[in-house]
Short mmCIF file of C-alpha atoms in Angstrom, two decimals:
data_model
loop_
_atom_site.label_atom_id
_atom_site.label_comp_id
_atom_site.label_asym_id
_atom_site.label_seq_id
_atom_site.Cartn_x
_atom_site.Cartn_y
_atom_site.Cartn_z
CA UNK H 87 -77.63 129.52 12.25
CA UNK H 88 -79.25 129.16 8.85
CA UNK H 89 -80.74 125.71 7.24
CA UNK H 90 -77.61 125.01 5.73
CA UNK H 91 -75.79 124.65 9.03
CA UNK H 92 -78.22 121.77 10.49
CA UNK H 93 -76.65 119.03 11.09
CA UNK H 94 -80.30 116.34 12.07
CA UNK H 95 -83.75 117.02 10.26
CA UNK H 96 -86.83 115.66 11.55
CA UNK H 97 -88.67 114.88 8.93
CA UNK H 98 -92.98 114.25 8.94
CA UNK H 99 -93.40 112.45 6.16
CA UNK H 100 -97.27 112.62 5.03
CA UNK H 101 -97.65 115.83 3.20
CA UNK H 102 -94.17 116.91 3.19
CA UNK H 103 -92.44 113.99 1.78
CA UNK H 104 -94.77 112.01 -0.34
CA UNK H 105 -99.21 111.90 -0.41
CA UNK H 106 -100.38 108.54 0.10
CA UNK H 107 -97.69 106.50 -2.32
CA UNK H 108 -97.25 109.37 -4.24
CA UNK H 109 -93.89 111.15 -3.59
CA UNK H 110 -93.61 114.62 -3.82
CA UNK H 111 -91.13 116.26 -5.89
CA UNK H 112 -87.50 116.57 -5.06
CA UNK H 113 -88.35 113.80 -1.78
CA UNK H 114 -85.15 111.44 -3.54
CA UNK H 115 -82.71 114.35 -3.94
CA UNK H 116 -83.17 116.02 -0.47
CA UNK H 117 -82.52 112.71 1.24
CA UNK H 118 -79.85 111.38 -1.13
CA UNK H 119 -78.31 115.09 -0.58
CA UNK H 120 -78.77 114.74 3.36
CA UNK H 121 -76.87 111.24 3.09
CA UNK H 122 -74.04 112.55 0.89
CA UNK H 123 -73.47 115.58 3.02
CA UNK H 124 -73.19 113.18 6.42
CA UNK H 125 -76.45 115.21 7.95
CA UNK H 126 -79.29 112.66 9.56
CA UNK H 127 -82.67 112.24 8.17
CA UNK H 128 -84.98 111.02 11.68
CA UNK H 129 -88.24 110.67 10.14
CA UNK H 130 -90.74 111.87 12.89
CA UNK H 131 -94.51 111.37 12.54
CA UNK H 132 -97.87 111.69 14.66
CA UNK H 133 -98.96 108.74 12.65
CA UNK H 134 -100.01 105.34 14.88
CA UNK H 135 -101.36 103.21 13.40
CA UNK H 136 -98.41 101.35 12.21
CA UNK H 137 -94.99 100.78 13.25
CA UNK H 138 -91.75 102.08 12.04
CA UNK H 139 -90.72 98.23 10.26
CA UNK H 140 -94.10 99.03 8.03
CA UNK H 141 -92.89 102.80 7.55
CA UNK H 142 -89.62 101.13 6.64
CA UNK H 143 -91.33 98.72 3.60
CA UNK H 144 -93.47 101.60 2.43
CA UNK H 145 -90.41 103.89 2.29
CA UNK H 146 -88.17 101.28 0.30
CA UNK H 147 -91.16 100.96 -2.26
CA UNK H 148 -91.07 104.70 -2.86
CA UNK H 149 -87.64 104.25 -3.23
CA UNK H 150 -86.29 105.48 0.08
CA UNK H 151 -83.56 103.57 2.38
CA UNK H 152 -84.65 103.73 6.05
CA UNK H 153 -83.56 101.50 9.10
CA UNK H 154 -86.46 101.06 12.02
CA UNK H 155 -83.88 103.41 14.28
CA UNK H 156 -84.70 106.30 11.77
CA UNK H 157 -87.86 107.04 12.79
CA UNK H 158 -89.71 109.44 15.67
CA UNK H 159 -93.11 108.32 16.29
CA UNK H 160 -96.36 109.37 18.23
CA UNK H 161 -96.14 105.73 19.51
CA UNK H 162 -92.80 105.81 20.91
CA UNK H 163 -93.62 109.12 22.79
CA UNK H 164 -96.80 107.46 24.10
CA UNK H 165 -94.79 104.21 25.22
CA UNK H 166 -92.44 106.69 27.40
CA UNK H 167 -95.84 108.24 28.81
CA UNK H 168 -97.69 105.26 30.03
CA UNK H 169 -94.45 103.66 31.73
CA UNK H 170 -94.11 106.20 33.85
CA UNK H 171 -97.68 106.47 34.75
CA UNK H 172 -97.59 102.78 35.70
CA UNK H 173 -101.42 101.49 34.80
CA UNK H 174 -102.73 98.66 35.99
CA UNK H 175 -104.51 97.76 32.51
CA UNK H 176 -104.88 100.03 29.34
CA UNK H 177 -107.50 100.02 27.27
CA UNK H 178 -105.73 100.78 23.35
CA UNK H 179 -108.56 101.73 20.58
CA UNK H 180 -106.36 101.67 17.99
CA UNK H 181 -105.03 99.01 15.44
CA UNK H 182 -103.17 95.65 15.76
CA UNK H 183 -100.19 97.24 15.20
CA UNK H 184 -100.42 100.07 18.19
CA UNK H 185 -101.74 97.34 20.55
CA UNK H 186 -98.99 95.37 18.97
CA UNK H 187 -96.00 97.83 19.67
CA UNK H 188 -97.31 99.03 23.17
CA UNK H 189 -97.47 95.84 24.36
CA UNK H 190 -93.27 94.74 23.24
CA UNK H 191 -92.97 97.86 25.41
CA UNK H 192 -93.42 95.89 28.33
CA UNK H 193 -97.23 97.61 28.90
CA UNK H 194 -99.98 96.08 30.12
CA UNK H 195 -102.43 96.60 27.64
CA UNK H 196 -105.73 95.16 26.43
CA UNK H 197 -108.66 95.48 23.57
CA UNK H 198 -111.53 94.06 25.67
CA UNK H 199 -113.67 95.07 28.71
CA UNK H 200 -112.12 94.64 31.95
CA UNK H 201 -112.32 95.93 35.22
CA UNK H 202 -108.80 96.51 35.93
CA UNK H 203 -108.40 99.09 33.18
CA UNK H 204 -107.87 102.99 34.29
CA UNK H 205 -106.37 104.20 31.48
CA UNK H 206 -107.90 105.14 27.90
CA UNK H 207 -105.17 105.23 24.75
CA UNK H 208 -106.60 106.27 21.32
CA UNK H 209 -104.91 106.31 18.56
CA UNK H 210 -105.13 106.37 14.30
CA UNK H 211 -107.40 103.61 14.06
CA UNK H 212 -107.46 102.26 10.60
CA UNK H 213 -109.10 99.32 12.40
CA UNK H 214 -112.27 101.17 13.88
CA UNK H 215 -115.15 99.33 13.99
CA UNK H 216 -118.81 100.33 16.05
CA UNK H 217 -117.60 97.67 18.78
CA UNK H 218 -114.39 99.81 19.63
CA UNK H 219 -116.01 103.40 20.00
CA UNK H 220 -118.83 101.69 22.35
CA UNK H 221 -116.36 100.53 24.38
CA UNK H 222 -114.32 103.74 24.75
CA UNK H 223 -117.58 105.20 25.51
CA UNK H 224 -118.47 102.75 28.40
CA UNK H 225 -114.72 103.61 29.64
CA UNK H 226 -115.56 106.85 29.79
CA UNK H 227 -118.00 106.82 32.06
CA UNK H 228 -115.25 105.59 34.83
CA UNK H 229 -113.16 107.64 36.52
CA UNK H 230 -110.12 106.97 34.56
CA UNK H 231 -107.29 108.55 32.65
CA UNK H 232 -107.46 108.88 28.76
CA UNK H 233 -104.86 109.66 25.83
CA UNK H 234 -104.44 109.99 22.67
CA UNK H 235 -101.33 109.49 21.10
CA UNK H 236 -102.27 112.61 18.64
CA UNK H 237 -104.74 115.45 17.82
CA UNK H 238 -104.60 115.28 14.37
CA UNK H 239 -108.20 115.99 12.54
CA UNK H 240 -107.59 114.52 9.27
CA UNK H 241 -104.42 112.44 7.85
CA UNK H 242 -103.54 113.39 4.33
CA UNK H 243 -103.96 111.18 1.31
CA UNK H 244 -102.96 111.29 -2.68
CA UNK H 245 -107.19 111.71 -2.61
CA UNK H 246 -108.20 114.07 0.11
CA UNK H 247 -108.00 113.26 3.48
CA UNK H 248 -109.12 110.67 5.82
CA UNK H 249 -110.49 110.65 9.65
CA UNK H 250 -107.73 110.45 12.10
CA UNK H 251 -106.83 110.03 15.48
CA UNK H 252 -108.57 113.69 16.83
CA UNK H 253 -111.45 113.02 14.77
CA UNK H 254 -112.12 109.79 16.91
CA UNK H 255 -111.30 112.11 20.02
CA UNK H 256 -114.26 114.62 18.67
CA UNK H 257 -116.70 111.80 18.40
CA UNK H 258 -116.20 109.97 21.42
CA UNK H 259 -116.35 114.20 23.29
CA UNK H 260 -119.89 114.27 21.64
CA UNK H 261 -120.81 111.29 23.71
CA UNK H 262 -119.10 111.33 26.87
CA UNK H 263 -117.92 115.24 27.11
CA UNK H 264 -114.37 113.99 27.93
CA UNK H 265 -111.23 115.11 25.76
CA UNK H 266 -108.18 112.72 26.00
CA UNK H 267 -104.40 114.05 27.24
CA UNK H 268 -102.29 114.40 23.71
CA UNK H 269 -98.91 112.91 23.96
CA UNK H 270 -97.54 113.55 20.30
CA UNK H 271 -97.38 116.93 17.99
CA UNK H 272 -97.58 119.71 18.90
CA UNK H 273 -96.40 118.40 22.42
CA UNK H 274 -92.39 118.36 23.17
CA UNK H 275 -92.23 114.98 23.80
CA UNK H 276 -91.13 113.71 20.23
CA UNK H 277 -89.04 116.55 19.81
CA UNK H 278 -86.89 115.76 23.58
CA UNK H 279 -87.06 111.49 22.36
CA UNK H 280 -85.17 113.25 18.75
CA UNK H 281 -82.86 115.08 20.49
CA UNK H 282 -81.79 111.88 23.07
CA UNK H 283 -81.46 109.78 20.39
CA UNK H 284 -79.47 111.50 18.24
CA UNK H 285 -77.37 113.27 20.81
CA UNK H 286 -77.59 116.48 18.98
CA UNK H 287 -78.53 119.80 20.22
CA UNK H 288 -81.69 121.73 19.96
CA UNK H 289 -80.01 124.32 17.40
CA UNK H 290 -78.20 121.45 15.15
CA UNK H 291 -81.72 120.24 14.12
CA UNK H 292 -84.93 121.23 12.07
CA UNK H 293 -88.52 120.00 12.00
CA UNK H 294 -89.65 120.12 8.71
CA UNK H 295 -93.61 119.82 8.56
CA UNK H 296 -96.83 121.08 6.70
CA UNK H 297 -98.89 121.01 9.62
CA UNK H 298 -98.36 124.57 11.86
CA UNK H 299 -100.49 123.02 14.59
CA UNK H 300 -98.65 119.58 15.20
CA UNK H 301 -95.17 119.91 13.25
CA UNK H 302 -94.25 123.62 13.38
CA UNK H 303 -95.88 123.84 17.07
CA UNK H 304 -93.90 120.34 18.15
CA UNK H 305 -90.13 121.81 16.93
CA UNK H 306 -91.11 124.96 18.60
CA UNK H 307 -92.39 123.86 22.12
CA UNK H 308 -89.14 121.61 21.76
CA UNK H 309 -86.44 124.42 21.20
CA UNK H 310 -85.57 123.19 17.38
CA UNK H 311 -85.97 125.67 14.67
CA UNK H 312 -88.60 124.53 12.15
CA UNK H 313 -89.62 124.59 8.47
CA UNK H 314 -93.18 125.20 7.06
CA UNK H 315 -93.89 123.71 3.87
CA UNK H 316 -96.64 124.49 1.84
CA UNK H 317 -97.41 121.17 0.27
CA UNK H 318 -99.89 119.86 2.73
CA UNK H 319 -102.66 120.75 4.34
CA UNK H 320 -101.72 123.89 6.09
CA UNK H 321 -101.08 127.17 4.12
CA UNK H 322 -99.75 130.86 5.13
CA UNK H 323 -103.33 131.95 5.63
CA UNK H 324 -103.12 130.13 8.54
CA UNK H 325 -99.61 131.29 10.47
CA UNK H 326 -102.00 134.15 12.77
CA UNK H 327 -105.06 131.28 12.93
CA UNK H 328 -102.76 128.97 14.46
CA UNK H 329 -100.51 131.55 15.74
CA UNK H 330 -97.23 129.77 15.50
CA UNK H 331 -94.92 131.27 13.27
CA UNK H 332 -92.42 128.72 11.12
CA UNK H 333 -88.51 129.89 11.26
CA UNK H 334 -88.73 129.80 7.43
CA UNK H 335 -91.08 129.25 5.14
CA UNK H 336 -90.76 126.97 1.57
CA UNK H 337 -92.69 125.60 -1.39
CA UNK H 338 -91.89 122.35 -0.87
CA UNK H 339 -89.13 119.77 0.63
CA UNK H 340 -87.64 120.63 -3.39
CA UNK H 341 -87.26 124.01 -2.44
CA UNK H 342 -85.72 123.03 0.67
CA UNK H 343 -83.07 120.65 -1.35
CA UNK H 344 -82.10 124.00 -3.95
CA UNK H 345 -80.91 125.66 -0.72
CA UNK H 346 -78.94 122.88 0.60
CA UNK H 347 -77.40 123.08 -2.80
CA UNK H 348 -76.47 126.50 -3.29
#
């Protein structure tokens, strides 16, 4: 099966569809090209620190249609964890909009000090203040469980990049020598909530990513053929460092949208 015969992309969307608010080239005519042709954009991203109705505005103001059942996210694989796990209390270090989300989930989570709490969840805090990390590091000092709802070092911006969620992970390791469970990329999780909710098949989709270690590595530990782009933060230097090798390799989502076409 080649790209053209796909039928559902997954799509991560910082670095491979747009930097900050800046799109990147060809984002409009891959998607409009997707919709014409009757294939399914599912936009699918370790991001947490909002929810998919905010991914939804910031998509329509860079000129992309998107419904709330379109997108993939680190949360909704982390919501699907913690259920089953059944905590008493969770502890979430993350923003208003995590705690927010995790909590119309039905869990029973908190962002203060209590003695009931025995699990840990980190996440992309855009939020973090001094308060938040001292906490997690009094936490950690119980005998409790702790995840993170991704490993991601850095999240990319039209600037450089920004501290994210495994950044927080790294600090809060330097003080308490614990390292959290990950729930989204590179693990399968995402990639098996895709494939139930589309009610495709492994080999009818795509991940299409510019991280190897969280997008490439997600689609493959799922089963789903993947595509690397180079217009992010990973580049082909680093296929044997990360030693997960893309099913093909482009430019750019553009370059992606001229073989669609051809």
């Amino acid at each position: 099966m080649n790209v053209k015969d796909k039928k559902v992309f997954l799509l991560d969307m910082d670095g491979t569809l747009y930097l900050g608010n800046q799109l990147i080239d060809g984002t409009l005519d891959f998607l409009r090209h997707l919709k014409e042709t009757g294939r399914r954009a599912v936009y699918f991203t370790n991001n947490s620190s909002k929810g998919a109705e905010k991914y939804v505005e910031k998509l329509a103001k860079l000129g992309i249609e998107a419904r709330e059942e379109d997108f993939v996210t680190s949360v909704n694989a982390t919501e699907v964890y913690l259920k089953e796990k059944n905590y008493r209390k969770i502890y979430v270090m993350g923003t208003k909009s995590l705690l927010n989300q995790l909590k119309e989930a039905g869990l029973p989570v908190t962002d203060q000090l209590e003695n009931t709490i025995d699990c840990l969840c980190i996440g992309f805090d855009t939020e973090l203040t001094f308060s938040k990390l001292e906490d997690a590091s009094i936490l950690l000092t119980r005998d409790i469980d702790y995840v993170a709802t991704n490993p991601d070092m850095t999240c990319p911006t039209e600037y450089g990049y920004v501290p994210d969620c495994g950044s927080f992970a790294q600090a809060l390791y330097n003080a308490s020598k614990r390292m959290p469970k990950i729930i989204g990329k590179p693990e399968p999780l995402m990639a098996q909530l895709a494939i139930e909710r589309t009610g495709c098949l492994p080999e009818e989709m795509v991940v299409i990513g510019d991280r190897l270690f969280s997008d490439i590595a997600c689609g493959s530990n799922g089963g789903i053929d993947t595509i690397f782009v180079l217009s992010g933060e990973c580049t082909l230097e680093d296929i044997p460092k990360y030693g997960v090798t893309p099913t093909w390799i482009y430019d750019s989502i553009k370059e992606v949208y001229q073989e669609l076409i051809k």
